[in-house]
PDB file of C-alpha atoms in Angstrom:
ATOM      1  CA  MET A   5      18.285  53.625-203.299  1.00 62.00           C
ATOM      2  CA  ASN A   6      16.547  52.643-206.473  1.00 64.00           C
ATOM      3  CA  SER A   7      14.948  49.256-207.137  1.00 61.00           C
ATOM      4  CA  ASP A   8      18.364  47.563-207.991  1.00 66.00           C
ATOM      5  CA  ASN A   9      19.579  48.461-204.400  1.00 67.00           C
ATOM      6  CA  LYS A  10      21.780  51.210-205.917  1.00 71.00           C
ATOM      7  CA  ARG A  11      22.248  54.756-204.751  1.00 70.00           C
ATOM      8  CA  VAL A  12      20.630  57.545-206.805  1.00 74.00           C
ATOM      9  CA  ASN A  13      23.419  59.865-206.011  1.00 83.00           C
ATOM     10  CA  PRO A  14      26.755  57.637-205.724  1.00 89.00           C
ATOM     11  CA  LYS A  15      29.222  58.722-203.210  1.00 96.00           C
ATOM     12  CA  VAL A  16      33.036  58.469-203.611  1.00 97.00           C
ATOM     13  CA  TRP A  17      34.933  56.518-200.984  1.00 98.00           C
ATOM     14  CA  LEU A  18      38.456  56.343-199.923  1.00 98.00           C
ATOM     15  CA  ILE A  19      39.125  53.366-197.742  1.00 98.00           C
ATOM     16  CA  THR A  20      42.413  52.123-196.355  1.00 95.00           C
ATOM     17  CA  SER A  21      43.469  48.565-195.958  1.00 94.00           C
ATOM     18  CA  CYS A  22      41.022  47.008-198.437  1.00 96.00           C
ATOM     19  CA  SER A  23      42.902  43.706-198.946  1.00 94.00           C
ATOM     20  CA  THR A  24      41.271  41.701-196.186  1.00 93.00           C
ATOM     21  CA  GLY A  25      38.741  41.669-193.333  1.00 92.00           C
ATOM     22  CA  PHE A  26      36.522  44.580-192.524  1.00 94.00           C
ATOM     23  CA  GLY A  27      38.281  46.792-195.250  1.00 95.00           C
ATOM     24  CA  ARG A  28      37.545  44.311-198.011  1.00 97.00           C
ATOM     25  CA  ALA A  29      33.966  43.647-196.767  1.00 97.00           C
ATOM     26  CA  LEU A  30      33.133  47.381-196.606  1.00 98.00           C
ATOM     27  CA  ALA A  31      34.701  48.001-200.006  1.00 98.00           C
ATOM     28  CA  GLU A  32      32.571  45.306-201.494  1.00 97.00           C
ATOM     29  CA  ASP A  33      29.417  46.660-199.953  1.00 97.00           C
ATOM     30  CA  VAL A  34      30.236  50.134-201.214  1.00 97.00           C
ATOM     31  CA  LEU A  35      30.742  48.921-204.757  1.00 97.00           C
ATOM     32  CA  GLN A  36      27.560  46.824-204.676  1.00 95.00           C
ATOM     33  CA  LYS A  37      25.546  49.820-203.733  1.00 95.00           C
ATOM     34  CA  GLY A  38      26.870  51.651-206.801  1.00 95.00           C
ATOM     35  CA  ASP A  39      29.328  54.018-205.147  1.00 97.00           C
ATOM     36  CA  SER A  40      32.806  54.763-206.444  1.00 97.00           C
ATOM     37  CA  LEU A  41      35.880  53.675-204.460  1.00 98.00           C
ATOM     38  CA  LEU A  42      39.635  54.430-204.195  1.00 98.00           C
ATOM     39  CA  ALA A  43      40.652  51.145-202.402  1.00 98.00           C
ATOM     40  CA  THR A  44      44.122  51.215-200.654  1.00 97.00           C
ATOM     41  CA  ALA A  45      46.317  48.576-199.591  1.00 96.00           C
ATOM     42  CA  ARG A  46      50.314  48.269-198.900  1.00 93.00           C
ATOM     43  CA  LYS A  47      50.066  45.726-201.683  1.00 95.00           C
ATOM     44  CA  PRO A  48      47.420  46.913-204.213  1.00 95.00           C
ATOM     45  CA  GLU A  49      47.842  43.807-206.443  1.00 96.00           C
ATOM     46  CA  GLN A  50      45.628  42.103-203.824  1.00 96.00           C
ATOM     47  CA  LEU A  51      42.779  44.357-204.815  1.00 97.00           C
ATOM     48  CA  GLY A  52      42.367  43.098-208.256  1.00 95.00           C
ATOM     49  CA  VAL A  53      39.228  41.316-207.196  1.00 93.00           C
ATOM     50  CA  LEU A  54      37.513  44.713-206.677  1.00 96.00           C
ATOM     51  CA  THR A  55      38.992  46.454-209.702  1.00 96.00           C
ATOM     52  CA  ASP A  56      38.404  43.637-212.150  1.00 96.00           C
ATOM     53  CA  HIS A  57      34.727  43.313-211.246  1.00 96.00           C
ATOM     54  CA  TYR A  58      33.880  47.129-210.731  1.00 96.00           C
ATOM     55  CA  SER A  59      34.758  49.932-213.206  1.00 95.00           C
ATOM     56  CA  VAL A  60      34.125  52.454-210.443  1.00 96.00           C
ATOM     57  CA  ALA A  61      36.952  50.869-208.359  1.00 97.00           C
ATOM     58  CA  LYS A  62      40.548  52.186-208.442  1.00 97.00           C
ATOM     59  CA  ALA A  63      43.508  50.490-206.377  1.00 98.00           C
ATOM     60  CA  VAL A  64      46.434  52.334-205.147  1.00 98.00           C
ATOM     61  CA  ARG A  65      49.370  51.660-202.737  1.00 97.00           C
ATOM     62  CA  LEU A  66      49.059  53.134-199.439  1.00 96.00           C
ATOM     63  CA  ASP A  67      51.253  52.842-196.401  1.00 90.00           C
ATOM     64  CA  VAL A  68      49.366  55.097-193.984  1.00 86.00           C
ATOM     65  CA  THR A  69      52.765  56.005-192.253  1.00 83.00           C
ATOM     66  CA  SER A  70      54.063  57.558-195.343  1.00 90.00           C
ATOM     67  CA  SER A  71      52.964  61.177-196.047  1.00 91.00           C
ATOM     68  CA  GLN A  72      54.082  60.676-199.723  1.00 97.00           C
ATOM     69  CA  ASP A  73      51.804  57.631-199.971  1.00 96.00           C
ATOM     70  CA  ILE A  74      48.968  59.452-198.312  1.00 94.00           C
ATOM     71  CA  GLN A  75      49.232  62.446-200.684  1.00 97.00           C
ATOM     72  CA  ALA A  76      49.426  60.266-203.782  1.00 97.00           C
ATOM     73  CA  ALA A  77      46.314  58.463-202.699  1.00 97.00           C
ATOM     74  CA  VAL A  78      44.418  61.649-202.313  1.00 97.00           C
ATOM     75  CA  ASP A  79      45.642  63.023-205.665  1.00 98.00           C
ATOM     76  CA  ALA A  80      44.710  59.670-207.322  1.00 97.00           C
ATOM     77  CA  ALA A  81      41.263  60.020-205.875  1.00 97.00           C
ATOM     78  CA  ILE A  82      40.597  63.458-207.042  1.00 97.00           C
ATOM     79  CA  ALA A  83      42.314  62.940-210.395  1.00 97.00           C
ATOM     80  CA  THR A  84      39.986  59.744-210.986  1.00 97.00           C
ATOM     81  CA  PHE A  85      36.621  60.759-209.234  1.00 97.00           C
ATOM     82  CA  GLY A  86      36.920  64.698-208.782  1.00 96.00           C
ATOM     83  CA  TYR A  87      36.500  64.521-205.013  1.00 96.00           C
ATOM     84  CA  ILE A  88      36.545  62.300-201.934  1.00 97.00           C
ATOM     85  CA  GLY A  89      33.142  62.206-200.228  1.00 97.00           C
ATOM     86  CA  VAL A  90      33.855  59.615-197.423  1.00 97.00           C
ATOM     87  CA  ARG A  91      37.132  58.495-195.937  1.00 95.00           C
ATOM     88  CA  VAL A  92      37.492  55.427-193.739  1.00 95.00           C
ATOM     89  CA  ASN A  93      40.773  54.841-191.992  1.00 90.00           C
ATOM     90  CA  ASN A  94      40.531  51.127-191.446  1.00 89.00           C
ATOM     91  CA  VAL A  95      43.941  50.583-189.998  1.00 81.00           C
ATOM     92  CA  GLY A  96      44.499  48.475-186.908  1.00 73.00           C
ATOM     93  CA  ARG A  97      47.697  48.049-184.906  1.00 70.00           C
ATOM     94  CA  GLY A  98      47.288  45.726-181.937  1.00 74.00           C
ATOM     95  CA  LEU A  99      49.313  45.573-178.780  1.00 77.00           C
ATOM     96  CA  ILE A 100      48.777  43.450-175.799  1.00 83.00           C
ATOM     97  CA  ALA A 101      50.599  44.867-172.845  1.00 84.00           C
ATOM     98  CA  ALA A 102      50.177  46.804-169.632  1.00 89.00           C
ATOM     99  CA  LEU A 103      50.151  50.557-170.589  1.00 84.00           C
ATOM    100  CA  LYS A 104      53.181  51.103-168.013  1.00 87.00           C
ATOM    101  CA  GLU A 105      55.211  48.545-169.987  1.00 90.00           C
ATOM    102  CA  VAL A 106      54.670  50.353-173.438  1.00 87.00           C
ATOM    103  CA  SER A 107      57.463  52.546-174.504  1.00 89.00           C
ATOM    104  CA  ASP A 108      56.787  56.042-175.829  1.00 89.00           C
ATOM    105  CA  GLY A 109      57.927  54.808-179.400  1.00 87.00           C
ATOM    106  CA  GLU A 110      55.638  51.833-179.269  1.00 84.00           C
ATOM    107  CA  MET A 111      52.536  54.072-178.282  1.00 82.00           C
ATOM    108  CA  LEU A 112      53.481  56.737-180.813  1.00 81.00           C
ATOM    109  CA  TYR A 113      53.649  54.137-183.557  1.00 77.00           C
ATOM    110  CA  ARG A 114      50.176  52.882-182.772  1.00 75.00           C
ATOM    111  CA  VAL A 115      48.591  56.346-182.487  1.00 74.00           C
ATOM    112  CA  GLU A 116      50.133  57.809-185.646  1.00 72.00           C
ATOM    113  CA  GLY A 117      48.483  54.816-187.563  1.00 66.00           C
ATOM    114  CA  TYR A 118      44.981  56.137-186.650  1.00 63.00           C
ATOM    115  CA  LEU A 119      45.608  59.863-187.390  1.00 60.00           C
TER     116      LEU A 119
END
């Protein structure tokens, strides 16, 4: 870090689910440190506060259950920044139930979101 609290060698981040919560907080921190960011969300229009304030931020639509969206996000990151240095899968899918009550389909839905 230099005297402005910016990285000397910036990194390129791809972070999923940046519209609220932990994803938004992490995205803001990454950008404040001077790194580049491909911010993703199901509704990328919610990411305008990031892209409007930081020229090194790009927002794209990403539904992590869509292989087409995933490939498009990776392609956008590489086209924009040349590479992806750090990937953060910030997807969360809650389920409150006894394990024996969860169907295979429900369990698979949650596990696939984290892969």
